mmCIF file of C-alpha atoms and ligand atoms in Angstrom:
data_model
loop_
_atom_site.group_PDB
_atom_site.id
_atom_site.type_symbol
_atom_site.label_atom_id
_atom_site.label_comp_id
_atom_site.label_asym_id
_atom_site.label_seq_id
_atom_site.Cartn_x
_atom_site.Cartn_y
_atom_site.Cartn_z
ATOM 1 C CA UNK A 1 -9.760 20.929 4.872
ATOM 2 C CA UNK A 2 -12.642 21.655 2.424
ATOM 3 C CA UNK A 3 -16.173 20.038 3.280
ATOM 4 C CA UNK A 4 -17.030 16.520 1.612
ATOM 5 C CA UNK A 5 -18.895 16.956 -2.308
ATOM 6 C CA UNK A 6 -22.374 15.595 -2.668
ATOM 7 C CA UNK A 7 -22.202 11.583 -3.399
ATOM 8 C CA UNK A 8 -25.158 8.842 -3.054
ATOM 9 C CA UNK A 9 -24.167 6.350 -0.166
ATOM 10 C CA UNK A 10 -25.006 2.672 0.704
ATOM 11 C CA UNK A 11 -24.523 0.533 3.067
ATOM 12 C CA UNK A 12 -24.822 -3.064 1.568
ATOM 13 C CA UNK A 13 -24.635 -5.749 4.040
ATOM 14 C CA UNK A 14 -23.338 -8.731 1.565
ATOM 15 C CA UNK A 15 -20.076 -9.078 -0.497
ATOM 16 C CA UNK A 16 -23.098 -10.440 -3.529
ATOM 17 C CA UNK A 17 -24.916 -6.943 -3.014
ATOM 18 C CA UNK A 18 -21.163 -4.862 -2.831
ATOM 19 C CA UNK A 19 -20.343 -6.566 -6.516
ATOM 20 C CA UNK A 20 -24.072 -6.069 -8.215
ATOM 21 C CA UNK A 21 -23.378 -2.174 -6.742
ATOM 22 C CA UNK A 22 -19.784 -2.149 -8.433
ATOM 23 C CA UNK A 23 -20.727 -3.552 -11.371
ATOM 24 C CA UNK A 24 -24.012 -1.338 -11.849
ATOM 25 C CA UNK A 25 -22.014 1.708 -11.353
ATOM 26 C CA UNK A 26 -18.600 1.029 -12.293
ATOM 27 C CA UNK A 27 -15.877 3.921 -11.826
ATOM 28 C CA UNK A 28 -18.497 5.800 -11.001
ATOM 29 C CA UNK A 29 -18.319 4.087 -7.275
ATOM 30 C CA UNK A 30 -16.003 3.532 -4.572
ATOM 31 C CA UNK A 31 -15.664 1.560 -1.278
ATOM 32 C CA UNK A 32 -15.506 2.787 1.682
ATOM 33 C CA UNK A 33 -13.974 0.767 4.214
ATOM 34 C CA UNK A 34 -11.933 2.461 7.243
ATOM 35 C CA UNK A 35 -11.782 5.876 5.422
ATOM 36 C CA UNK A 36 -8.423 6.860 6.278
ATOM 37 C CA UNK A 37 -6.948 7.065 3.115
ATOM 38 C CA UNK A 38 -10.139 8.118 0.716
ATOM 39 C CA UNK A 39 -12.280 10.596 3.460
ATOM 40 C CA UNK A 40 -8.891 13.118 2.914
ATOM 41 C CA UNK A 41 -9.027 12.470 -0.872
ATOM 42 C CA UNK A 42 -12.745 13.024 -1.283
ATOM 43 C CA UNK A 43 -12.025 16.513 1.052
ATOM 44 C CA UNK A 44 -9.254 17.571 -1.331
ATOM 45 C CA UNK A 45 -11.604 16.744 -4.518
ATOM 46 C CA UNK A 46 -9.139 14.211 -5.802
ATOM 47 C CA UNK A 47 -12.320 12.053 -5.949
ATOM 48 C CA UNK A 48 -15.396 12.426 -7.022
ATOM 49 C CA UNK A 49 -17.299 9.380 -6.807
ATOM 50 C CA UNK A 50 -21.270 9.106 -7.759
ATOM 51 C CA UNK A 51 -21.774 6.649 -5.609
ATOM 52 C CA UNK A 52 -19.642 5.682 -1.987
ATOM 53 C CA UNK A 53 -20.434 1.926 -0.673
ATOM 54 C CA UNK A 54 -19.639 1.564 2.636
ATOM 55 C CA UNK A 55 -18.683 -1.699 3.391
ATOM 56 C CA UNK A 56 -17.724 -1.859 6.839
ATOM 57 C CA UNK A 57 -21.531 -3.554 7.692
ATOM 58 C CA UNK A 58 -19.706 -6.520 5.950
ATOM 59 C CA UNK A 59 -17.132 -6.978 8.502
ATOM 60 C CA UNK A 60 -18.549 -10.218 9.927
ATOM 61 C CA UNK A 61 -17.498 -11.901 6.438
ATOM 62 C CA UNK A 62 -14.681 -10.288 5.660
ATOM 63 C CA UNK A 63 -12.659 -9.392 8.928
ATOM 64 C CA UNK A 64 -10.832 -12.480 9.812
ATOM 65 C CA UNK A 65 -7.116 -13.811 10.269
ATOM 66 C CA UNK A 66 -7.112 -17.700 9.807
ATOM 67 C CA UNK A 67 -4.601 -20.861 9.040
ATOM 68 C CA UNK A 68 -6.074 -23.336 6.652
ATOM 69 C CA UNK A 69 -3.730 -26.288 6.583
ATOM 70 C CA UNK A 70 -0.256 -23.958 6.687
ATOM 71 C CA UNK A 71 -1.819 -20.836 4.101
ATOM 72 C CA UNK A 72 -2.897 -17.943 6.112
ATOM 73 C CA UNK A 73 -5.907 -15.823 5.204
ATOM 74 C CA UNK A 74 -6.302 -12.177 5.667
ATOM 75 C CA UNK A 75 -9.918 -11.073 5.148
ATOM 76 C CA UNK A 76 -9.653 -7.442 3.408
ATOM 77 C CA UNK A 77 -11.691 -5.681 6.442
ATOM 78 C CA UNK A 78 -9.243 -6.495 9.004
ATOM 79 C CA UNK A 79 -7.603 -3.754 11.010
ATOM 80 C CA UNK A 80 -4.133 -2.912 10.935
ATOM 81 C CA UNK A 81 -4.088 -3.092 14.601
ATOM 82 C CA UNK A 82 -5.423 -6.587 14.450
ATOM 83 C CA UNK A 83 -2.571 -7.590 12.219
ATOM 84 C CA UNK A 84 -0.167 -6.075 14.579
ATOM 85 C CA UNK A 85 -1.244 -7.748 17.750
ATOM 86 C CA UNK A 86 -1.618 -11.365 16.089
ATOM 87 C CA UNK A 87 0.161 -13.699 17.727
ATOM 88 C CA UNK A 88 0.623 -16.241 14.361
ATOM 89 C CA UNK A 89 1.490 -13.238 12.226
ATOM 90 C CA UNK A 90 3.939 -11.843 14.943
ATOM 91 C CA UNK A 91 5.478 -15.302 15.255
ATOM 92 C CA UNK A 92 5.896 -16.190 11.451
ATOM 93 C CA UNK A 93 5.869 -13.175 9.079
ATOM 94 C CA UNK A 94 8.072 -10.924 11.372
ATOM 95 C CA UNK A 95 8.165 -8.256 8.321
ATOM 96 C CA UNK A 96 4.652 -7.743 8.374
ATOM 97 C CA UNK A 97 4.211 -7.772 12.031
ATOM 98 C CA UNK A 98 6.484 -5.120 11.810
ATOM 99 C CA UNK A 99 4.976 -3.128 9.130
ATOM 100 C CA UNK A 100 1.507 -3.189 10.780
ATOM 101 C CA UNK A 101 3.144 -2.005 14.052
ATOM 102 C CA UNK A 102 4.698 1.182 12.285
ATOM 103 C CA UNK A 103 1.675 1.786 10.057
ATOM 104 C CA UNK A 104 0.366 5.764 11.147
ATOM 105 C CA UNK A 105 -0.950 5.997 14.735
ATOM 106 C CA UNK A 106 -2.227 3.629 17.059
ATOM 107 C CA UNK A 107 -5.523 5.086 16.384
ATOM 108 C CA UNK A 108 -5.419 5.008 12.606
ATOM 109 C CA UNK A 109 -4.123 1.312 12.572
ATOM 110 C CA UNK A 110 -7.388 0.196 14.712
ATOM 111 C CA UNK A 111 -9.475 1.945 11.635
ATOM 112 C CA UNK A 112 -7.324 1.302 8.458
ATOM 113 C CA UNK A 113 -8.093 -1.848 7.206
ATOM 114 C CA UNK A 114 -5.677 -4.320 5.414
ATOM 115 C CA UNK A 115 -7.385 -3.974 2.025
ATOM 116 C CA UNK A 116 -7.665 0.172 2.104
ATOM 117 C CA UNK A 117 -3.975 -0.149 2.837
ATOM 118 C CA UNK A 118 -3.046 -2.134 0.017
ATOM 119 C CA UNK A 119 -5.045 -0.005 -2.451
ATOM 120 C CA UNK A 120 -4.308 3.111 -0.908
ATOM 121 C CA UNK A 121 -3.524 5.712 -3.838
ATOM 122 C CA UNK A 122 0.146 7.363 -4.791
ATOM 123 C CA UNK A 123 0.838 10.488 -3.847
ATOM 124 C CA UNK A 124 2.710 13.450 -5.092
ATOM 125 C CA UNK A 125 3.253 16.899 -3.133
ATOM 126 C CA UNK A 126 1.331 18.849 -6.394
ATOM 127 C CA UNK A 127 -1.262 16.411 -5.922
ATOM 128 C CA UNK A 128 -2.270 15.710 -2.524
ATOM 129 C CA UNK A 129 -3.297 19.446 -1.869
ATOM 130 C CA UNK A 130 -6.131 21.408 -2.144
ATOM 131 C CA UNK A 131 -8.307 21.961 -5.469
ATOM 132 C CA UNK A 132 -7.380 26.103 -4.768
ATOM 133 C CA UNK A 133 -3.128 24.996 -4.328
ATOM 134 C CA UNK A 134 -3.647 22.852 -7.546
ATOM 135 C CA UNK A 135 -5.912 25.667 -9.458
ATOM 136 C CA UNK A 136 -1.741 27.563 -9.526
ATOM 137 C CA UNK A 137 -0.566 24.759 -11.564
ATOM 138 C CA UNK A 138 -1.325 23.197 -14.733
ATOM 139 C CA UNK A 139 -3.184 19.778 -14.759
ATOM 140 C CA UNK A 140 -0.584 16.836 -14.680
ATOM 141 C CA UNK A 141 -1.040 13.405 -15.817
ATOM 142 C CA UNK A 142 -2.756 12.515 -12.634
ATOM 143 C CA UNK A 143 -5.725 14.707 -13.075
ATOM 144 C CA UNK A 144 -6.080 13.941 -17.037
ATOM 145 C CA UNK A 145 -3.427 16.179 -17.942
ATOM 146 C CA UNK A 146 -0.261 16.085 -20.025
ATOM 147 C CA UNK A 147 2.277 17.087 -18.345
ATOM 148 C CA UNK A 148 4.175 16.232 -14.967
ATOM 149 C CA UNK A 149 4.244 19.253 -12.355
ATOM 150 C CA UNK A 150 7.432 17.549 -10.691
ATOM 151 C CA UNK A 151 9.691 16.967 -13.364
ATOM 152 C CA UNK A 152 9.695 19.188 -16.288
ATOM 153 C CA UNK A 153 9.434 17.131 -19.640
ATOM 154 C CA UNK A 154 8.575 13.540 -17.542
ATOM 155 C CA UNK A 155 6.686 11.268 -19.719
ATOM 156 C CA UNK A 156 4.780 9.711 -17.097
ATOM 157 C CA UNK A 157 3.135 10.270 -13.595
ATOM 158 C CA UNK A 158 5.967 8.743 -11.233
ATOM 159 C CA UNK A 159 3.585 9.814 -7.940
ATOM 160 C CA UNK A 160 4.527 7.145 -5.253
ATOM 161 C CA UNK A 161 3.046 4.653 -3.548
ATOM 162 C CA UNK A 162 4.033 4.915 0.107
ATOM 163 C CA UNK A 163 1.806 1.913 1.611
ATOM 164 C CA UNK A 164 3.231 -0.280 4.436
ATOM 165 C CA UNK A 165 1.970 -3.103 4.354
ATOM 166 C CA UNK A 166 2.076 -4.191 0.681
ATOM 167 C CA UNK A 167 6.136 -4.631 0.419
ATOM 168 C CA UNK A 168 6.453 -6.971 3.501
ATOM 169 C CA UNK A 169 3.273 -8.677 2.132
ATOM 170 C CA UNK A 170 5.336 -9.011 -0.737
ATOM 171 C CA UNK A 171 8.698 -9.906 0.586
ATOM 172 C CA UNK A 172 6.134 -12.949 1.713
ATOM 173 C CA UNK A 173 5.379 -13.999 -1.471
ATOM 174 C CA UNK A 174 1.779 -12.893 -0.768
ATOM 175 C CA UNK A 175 -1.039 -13.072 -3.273
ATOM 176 C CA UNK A 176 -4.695 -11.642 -3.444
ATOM 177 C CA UNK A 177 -8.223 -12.703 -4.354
ATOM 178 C CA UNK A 178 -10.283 -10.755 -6.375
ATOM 179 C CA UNK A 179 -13.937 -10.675 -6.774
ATOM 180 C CA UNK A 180 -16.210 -8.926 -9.494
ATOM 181 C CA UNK A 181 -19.241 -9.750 -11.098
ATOM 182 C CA UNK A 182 -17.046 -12.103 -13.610
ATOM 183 C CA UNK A 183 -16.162 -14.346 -10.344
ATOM 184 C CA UNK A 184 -12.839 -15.318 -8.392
ATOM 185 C CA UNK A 185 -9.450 -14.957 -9.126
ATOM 186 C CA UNK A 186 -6.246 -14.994 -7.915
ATOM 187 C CA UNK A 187 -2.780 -13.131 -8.129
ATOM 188 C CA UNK A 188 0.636 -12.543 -7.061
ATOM 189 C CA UNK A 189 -0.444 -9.227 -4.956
ATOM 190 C CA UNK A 190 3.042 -7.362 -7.239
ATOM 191 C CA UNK A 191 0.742 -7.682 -10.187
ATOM 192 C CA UNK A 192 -1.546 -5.517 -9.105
ATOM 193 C CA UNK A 193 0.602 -2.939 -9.638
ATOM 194 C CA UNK A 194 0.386 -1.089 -12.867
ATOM 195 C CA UNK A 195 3.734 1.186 -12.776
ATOM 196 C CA UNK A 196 2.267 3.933 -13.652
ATOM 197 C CA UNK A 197 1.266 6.765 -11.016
ATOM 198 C CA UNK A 198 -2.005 8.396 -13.013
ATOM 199 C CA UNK A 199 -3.730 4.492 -13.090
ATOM 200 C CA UNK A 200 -1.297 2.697 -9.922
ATOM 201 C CA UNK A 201 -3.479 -0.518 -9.761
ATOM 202 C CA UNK A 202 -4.150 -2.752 -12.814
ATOM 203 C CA UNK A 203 -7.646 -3.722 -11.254
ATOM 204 C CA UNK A 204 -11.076 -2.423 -12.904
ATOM 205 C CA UNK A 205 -13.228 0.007 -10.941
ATOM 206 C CA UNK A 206 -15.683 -3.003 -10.417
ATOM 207 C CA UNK A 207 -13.115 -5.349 -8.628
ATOM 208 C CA UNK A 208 -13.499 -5.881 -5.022
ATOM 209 C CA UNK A 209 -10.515 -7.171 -2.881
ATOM 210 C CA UNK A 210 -11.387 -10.069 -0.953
ATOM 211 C CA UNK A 211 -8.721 -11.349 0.865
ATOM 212 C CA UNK A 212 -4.631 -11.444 1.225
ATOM 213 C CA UNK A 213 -3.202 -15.243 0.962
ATOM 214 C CA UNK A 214 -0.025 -15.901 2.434
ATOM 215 C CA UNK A 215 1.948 -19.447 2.026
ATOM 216 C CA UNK A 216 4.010 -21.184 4.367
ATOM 217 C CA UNK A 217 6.201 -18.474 6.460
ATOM 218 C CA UNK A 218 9.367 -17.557 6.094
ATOM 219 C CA UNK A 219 10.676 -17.395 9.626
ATOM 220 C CA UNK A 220 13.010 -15.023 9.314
ATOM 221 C CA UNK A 221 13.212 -11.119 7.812
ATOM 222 C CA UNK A 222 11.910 -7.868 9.266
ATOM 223 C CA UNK A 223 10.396 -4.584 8.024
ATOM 224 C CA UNK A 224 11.851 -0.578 8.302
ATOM 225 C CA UNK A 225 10.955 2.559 7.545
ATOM 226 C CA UNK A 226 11.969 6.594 7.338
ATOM 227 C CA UNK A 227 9.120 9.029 8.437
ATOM 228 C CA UNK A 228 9.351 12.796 9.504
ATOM 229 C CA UNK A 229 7.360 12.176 12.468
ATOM 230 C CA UNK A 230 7.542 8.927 14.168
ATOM 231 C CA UNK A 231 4.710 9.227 15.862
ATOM 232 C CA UNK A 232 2.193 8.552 12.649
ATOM 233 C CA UNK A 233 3.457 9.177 9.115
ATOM 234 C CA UNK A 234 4.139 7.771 6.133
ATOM 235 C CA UNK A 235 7.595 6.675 4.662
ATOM 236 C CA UNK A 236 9.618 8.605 2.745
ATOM 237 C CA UNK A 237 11.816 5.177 2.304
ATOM 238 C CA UNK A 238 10.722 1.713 3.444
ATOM 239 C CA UNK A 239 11.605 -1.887 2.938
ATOM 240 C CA UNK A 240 10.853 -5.479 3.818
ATOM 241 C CA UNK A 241 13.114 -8.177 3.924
ATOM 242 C CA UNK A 242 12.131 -11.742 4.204
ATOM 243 C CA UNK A 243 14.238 -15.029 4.012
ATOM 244 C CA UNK A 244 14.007 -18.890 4.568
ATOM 245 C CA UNK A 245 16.212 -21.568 6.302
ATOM 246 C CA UNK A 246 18.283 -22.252 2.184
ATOM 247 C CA UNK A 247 19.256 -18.540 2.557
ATOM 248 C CA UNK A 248 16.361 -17.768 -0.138
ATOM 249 C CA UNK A 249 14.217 -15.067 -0.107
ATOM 250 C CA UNK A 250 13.110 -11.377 -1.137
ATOM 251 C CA UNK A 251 13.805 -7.808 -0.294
ATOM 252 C CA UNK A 252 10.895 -5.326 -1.704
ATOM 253 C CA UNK A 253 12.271 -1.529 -1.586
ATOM 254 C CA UNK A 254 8.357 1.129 -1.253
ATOM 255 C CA UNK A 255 8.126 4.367 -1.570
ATOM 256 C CA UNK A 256 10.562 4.663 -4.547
ATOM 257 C CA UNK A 257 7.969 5.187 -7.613
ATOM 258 C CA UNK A 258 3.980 3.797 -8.285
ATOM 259 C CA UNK A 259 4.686 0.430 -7.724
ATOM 260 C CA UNK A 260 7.549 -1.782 -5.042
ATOM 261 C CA UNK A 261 11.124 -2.939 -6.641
ATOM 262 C CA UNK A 262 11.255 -6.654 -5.880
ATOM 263 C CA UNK A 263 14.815 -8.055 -5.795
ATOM 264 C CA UNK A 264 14.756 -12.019 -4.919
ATOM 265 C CA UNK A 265 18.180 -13.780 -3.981
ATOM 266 C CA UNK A 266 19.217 -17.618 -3.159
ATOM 267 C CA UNK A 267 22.919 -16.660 -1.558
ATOM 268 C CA UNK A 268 24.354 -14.595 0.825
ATOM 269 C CA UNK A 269 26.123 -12.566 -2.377
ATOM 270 C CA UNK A 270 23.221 -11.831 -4.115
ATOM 271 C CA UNK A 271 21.850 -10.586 -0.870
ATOM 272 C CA UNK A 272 24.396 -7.903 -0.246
ATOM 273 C CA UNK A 273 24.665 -6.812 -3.891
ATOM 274 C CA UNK A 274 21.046 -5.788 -3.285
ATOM 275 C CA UNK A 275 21.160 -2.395 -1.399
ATOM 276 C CA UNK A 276 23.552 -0.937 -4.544
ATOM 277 C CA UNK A 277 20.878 -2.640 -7.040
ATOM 278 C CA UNK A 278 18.003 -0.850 -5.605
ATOM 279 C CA UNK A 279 20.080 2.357 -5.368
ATOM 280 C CA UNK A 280 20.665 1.987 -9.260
ATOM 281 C CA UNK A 281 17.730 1.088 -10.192
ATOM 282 C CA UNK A 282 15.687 4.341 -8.346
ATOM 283 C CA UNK A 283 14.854 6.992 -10.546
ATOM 284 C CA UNK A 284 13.165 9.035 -8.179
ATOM 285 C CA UNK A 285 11.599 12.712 -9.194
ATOM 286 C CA UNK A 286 11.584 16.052 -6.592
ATOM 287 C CA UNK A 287 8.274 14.909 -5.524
ATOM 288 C CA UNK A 288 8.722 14.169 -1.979
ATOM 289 C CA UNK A 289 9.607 15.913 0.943
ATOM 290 C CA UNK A 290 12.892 14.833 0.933
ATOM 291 C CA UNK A 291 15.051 15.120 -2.316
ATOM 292 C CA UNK A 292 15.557 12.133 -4.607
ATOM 293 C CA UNK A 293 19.302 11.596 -4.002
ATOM 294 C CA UNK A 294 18.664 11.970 -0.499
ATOM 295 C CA UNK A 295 15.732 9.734 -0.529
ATOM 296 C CA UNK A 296 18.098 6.947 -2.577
ATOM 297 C CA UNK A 297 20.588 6.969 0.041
ATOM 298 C CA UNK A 298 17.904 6.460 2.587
ATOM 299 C CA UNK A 299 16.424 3.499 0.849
ATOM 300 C CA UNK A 300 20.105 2.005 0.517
ATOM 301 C CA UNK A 301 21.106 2.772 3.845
ATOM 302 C CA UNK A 302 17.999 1.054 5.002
ATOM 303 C CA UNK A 303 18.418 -1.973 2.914
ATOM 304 C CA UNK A 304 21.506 -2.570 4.311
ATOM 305 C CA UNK A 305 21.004 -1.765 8.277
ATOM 306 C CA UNK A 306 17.883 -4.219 8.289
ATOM 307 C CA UNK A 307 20.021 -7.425 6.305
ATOM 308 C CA UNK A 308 22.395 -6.439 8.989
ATOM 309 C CA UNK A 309 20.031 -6.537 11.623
ATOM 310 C CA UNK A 310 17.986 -10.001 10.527
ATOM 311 C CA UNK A 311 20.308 -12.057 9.447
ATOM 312 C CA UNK A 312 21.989 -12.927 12.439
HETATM 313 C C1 LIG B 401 -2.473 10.960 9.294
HETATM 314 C C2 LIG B 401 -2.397 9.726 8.430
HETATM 315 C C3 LIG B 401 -1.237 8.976 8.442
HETATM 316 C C4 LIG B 401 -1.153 7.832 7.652
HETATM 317 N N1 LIG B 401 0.007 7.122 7.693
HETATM 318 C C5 LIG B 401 0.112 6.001 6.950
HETATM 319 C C6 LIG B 401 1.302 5.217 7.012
HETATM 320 O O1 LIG B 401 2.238 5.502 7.767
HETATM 321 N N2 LIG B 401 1.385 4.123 6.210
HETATM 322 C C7 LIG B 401 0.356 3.743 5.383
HETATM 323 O O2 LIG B 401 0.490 2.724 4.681
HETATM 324 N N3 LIG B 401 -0.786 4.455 5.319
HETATM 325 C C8 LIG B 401 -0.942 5.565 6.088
HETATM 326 N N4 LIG B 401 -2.108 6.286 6.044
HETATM 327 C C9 LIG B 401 -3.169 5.904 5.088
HETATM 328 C C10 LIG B 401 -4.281 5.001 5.653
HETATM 329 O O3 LIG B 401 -4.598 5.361 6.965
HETATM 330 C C11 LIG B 401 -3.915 3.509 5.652
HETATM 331 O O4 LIG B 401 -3.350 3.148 4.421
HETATM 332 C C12 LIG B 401 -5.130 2.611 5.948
HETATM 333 O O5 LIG B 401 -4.728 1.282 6.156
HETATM 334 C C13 LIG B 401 -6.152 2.629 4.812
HETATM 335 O O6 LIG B 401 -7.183 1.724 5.127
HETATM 336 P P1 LIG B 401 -8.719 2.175 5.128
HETATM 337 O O7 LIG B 401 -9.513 0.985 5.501
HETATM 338 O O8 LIG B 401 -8.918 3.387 5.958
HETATM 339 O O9 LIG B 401 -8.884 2.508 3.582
HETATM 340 P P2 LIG B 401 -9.971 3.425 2.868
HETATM 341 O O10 LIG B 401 -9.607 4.845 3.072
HETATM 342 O O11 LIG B 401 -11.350 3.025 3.242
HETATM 343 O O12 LIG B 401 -9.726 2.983 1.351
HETATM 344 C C14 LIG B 401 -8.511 3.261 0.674
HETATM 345 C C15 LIG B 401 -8.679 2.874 -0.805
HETATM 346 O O13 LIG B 401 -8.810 1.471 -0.933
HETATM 347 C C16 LIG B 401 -10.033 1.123 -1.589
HETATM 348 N N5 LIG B 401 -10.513 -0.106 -0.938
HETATM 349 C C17 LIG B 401 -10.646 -0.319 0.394
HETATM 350 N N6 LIG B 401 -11.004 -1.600 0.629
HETATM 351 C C18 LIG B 401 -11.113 -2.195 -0.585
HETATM 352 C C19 LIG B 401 -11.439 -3.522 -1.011
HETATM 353 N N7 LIG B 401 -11.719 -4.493 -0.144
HETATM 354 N N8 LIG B 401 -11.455 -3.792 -2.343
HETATM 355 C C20 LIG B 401 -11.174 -2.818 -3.255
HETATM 356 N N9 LIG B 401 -10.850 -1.546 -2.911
HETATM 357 C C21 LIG B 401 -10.807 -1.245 -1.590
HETATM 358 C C22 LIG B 401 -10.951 2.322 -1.385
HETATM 359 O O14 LIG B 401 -11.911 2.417 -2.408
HETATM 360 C C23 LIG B 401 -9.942 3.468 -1.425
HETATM 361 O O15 LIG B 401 -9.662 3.827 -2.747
HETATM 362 C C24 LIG B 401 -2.244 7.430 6.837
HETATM 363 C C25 LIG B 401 -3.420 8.192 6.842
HETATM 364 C C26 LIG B 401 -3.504 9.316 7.629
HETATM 365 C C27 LIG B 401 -4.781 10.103 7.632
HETATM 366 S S1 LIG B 402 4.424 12.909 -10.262
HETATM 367 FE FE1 LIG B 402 3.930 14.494 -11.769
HETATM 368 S S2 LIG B 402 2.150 13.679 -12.887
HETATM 369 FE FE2 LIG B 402 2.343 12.503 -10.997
HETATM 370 S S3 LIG B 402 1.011 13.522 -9.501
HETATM 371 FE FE3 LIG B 402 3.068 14.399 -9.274
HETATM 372 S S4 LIG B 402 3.082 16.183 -10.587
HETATM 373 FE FE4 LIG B 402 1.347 14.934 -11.197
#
């Protein structure tokens, strides 16, 4: 892996001093918070940030899992692991107890951080390589070209978003807060999702993710995924499933384009009908290591085994 490229860094020990940097340098900044995602990105020259702002010295403010009257908040800095061994999360969101537990590696979960997971970039086999494997292709929509290297005459970037964490937050009817310089606001965390692989997230490069709201839990659902090696990697298929005590509730199907399918049901025949839905509705391109019949099939098969498993 190639050295890191020459970039400013600070360190700014208040959320206040995190926005005035974001909105004084704009895209021309990132944050930094575990690393595990952008440190590979910056080494591959996806990235090439002015300016990184570490905000890990922030973690006193922003790495926290708390109830306030029946909504749970999850401040952005908190780890993976933390998620995973939380006894209110593990009780009553089993789908993202579940997610957190097969996010990576043990080691990688007690760096990654809840926010850097969310916002995590897509990825593409011609695009997560190095700048001398890219310099043998031409420059695809990701990288300000205008044309896709996966699919020959594709009008857009389809690179895919293969976070954990974001479809059982979903499935939960999770939203987010989002700070800039403009103030607070809050959204459903799906809409943060542009659809498109070059841009994935609607956000600006000068808002900061605060913290992951989650309403009263649904007790029952679950969370699966298909990975080459068990032991730490990302899906190649994965889906949450999360339902309430009327039979209502949400399946979210990753790893299937830029941005989750959400499919939400109130009976027991909408529910099954879903697997074949999300089956139709994937238009997946050869840009995975799996191919994209095989990884529909995956995505249905999984759709079905966990309904079958959590619904009992
Ligand atoms: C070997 C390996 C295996 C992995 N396997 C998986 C896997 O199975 N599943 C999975 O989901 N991920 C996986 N990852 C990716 C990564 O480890 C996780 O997604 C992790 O949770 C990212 O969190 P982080 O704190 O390290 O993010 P960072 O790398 O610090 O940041 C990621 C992105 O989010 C942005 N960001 C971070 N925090 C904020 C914030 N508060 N507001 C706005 N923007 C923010 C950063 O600017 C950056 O663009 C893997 C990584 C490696 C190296
Ligand atoms: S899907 Fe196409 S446009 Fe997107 S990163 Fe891959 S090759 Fe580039």
């Amino acid at each position: 892996m190639s050295l890191l490229p020459d970039f400013e860094y600070r360190r700014p020990g208040t959320l206040k001093d995190a926005i005035s940097l974001l909105s004084d340098y704009g895209e021309e900044a990132v944050l930094l918070a575990g690393g595990t995602a952008l440190v590979p990105r910056l080494r591959l020259g996806l990235k090439r940030p002015n300016l990184v702002i570490d905000i890990k010295e922030m973690a006193e403010d922003l790495r926290y899992v708390k109830n306030e009257a029946g909504v749970l908040r999850v401040g952005c800095l908190s780890t993976i692991y933390e998620i995973k061994k939380n006894a209110l999360i593990r009780d009553n969101y089993p789908s993202l107890h579940e997610a957190a537990t097969l996010m990576a590696s043990e080691d990688i979960q007690q760096r990654g951080t809840v926010g850097g997971n969310i916002l995590q970039d897509t990825r593409c086999t011609y695009y997560n390589k190095s700048e001398r494997w890219r310099k043998g292709f031409q420059s695809c929509f990701k990288i300000g070209g205008a044309i896709c290297n996966a699919a020959k005459g594709g009008k857009k970037c389809l690179s895919v978003y293969s976070g954990d964490l974001a479809p059982a937050l979903i499935s939960l009817g999770a939203s987010v807060c989002i700070m800039s310089s403009d103030g607070e606001r809050e959204l459903p965390l799906e809409d943060i999702f542009s659809g498109d692989g070059s841009a994935p997230f609607s956000l600006t490069g000068t808002d900061f993710l605060k913290e992951i709201i989650l309403p009263i839990a649904r007790k029952k659902g679950g969370y699966d995924k298909f990975r080459l090696r068990k032991s730490i990697d990302y899906p190649i298929a994965n889906a949450a499933f999360s339902i309430d005590d009327e039979h209502h509730g949400r399946v979210v199907v990753g790893s299937s384009g830029p941005k989750p399918f959400i499919y939400d049901f109130s009976s027991p025949e909408e529910l099954n009908k879903i697997p074949g839905r999300a089956y139709d509705d994937m238009r997946l391109i050869n840009n995975m290591s799996f191919p994209p019949l095989y990884r529909k099939h995956l995505a249905k098969v999984l759709v079905e085994r966990l309904i079958r498993r959590d619904i009992k």
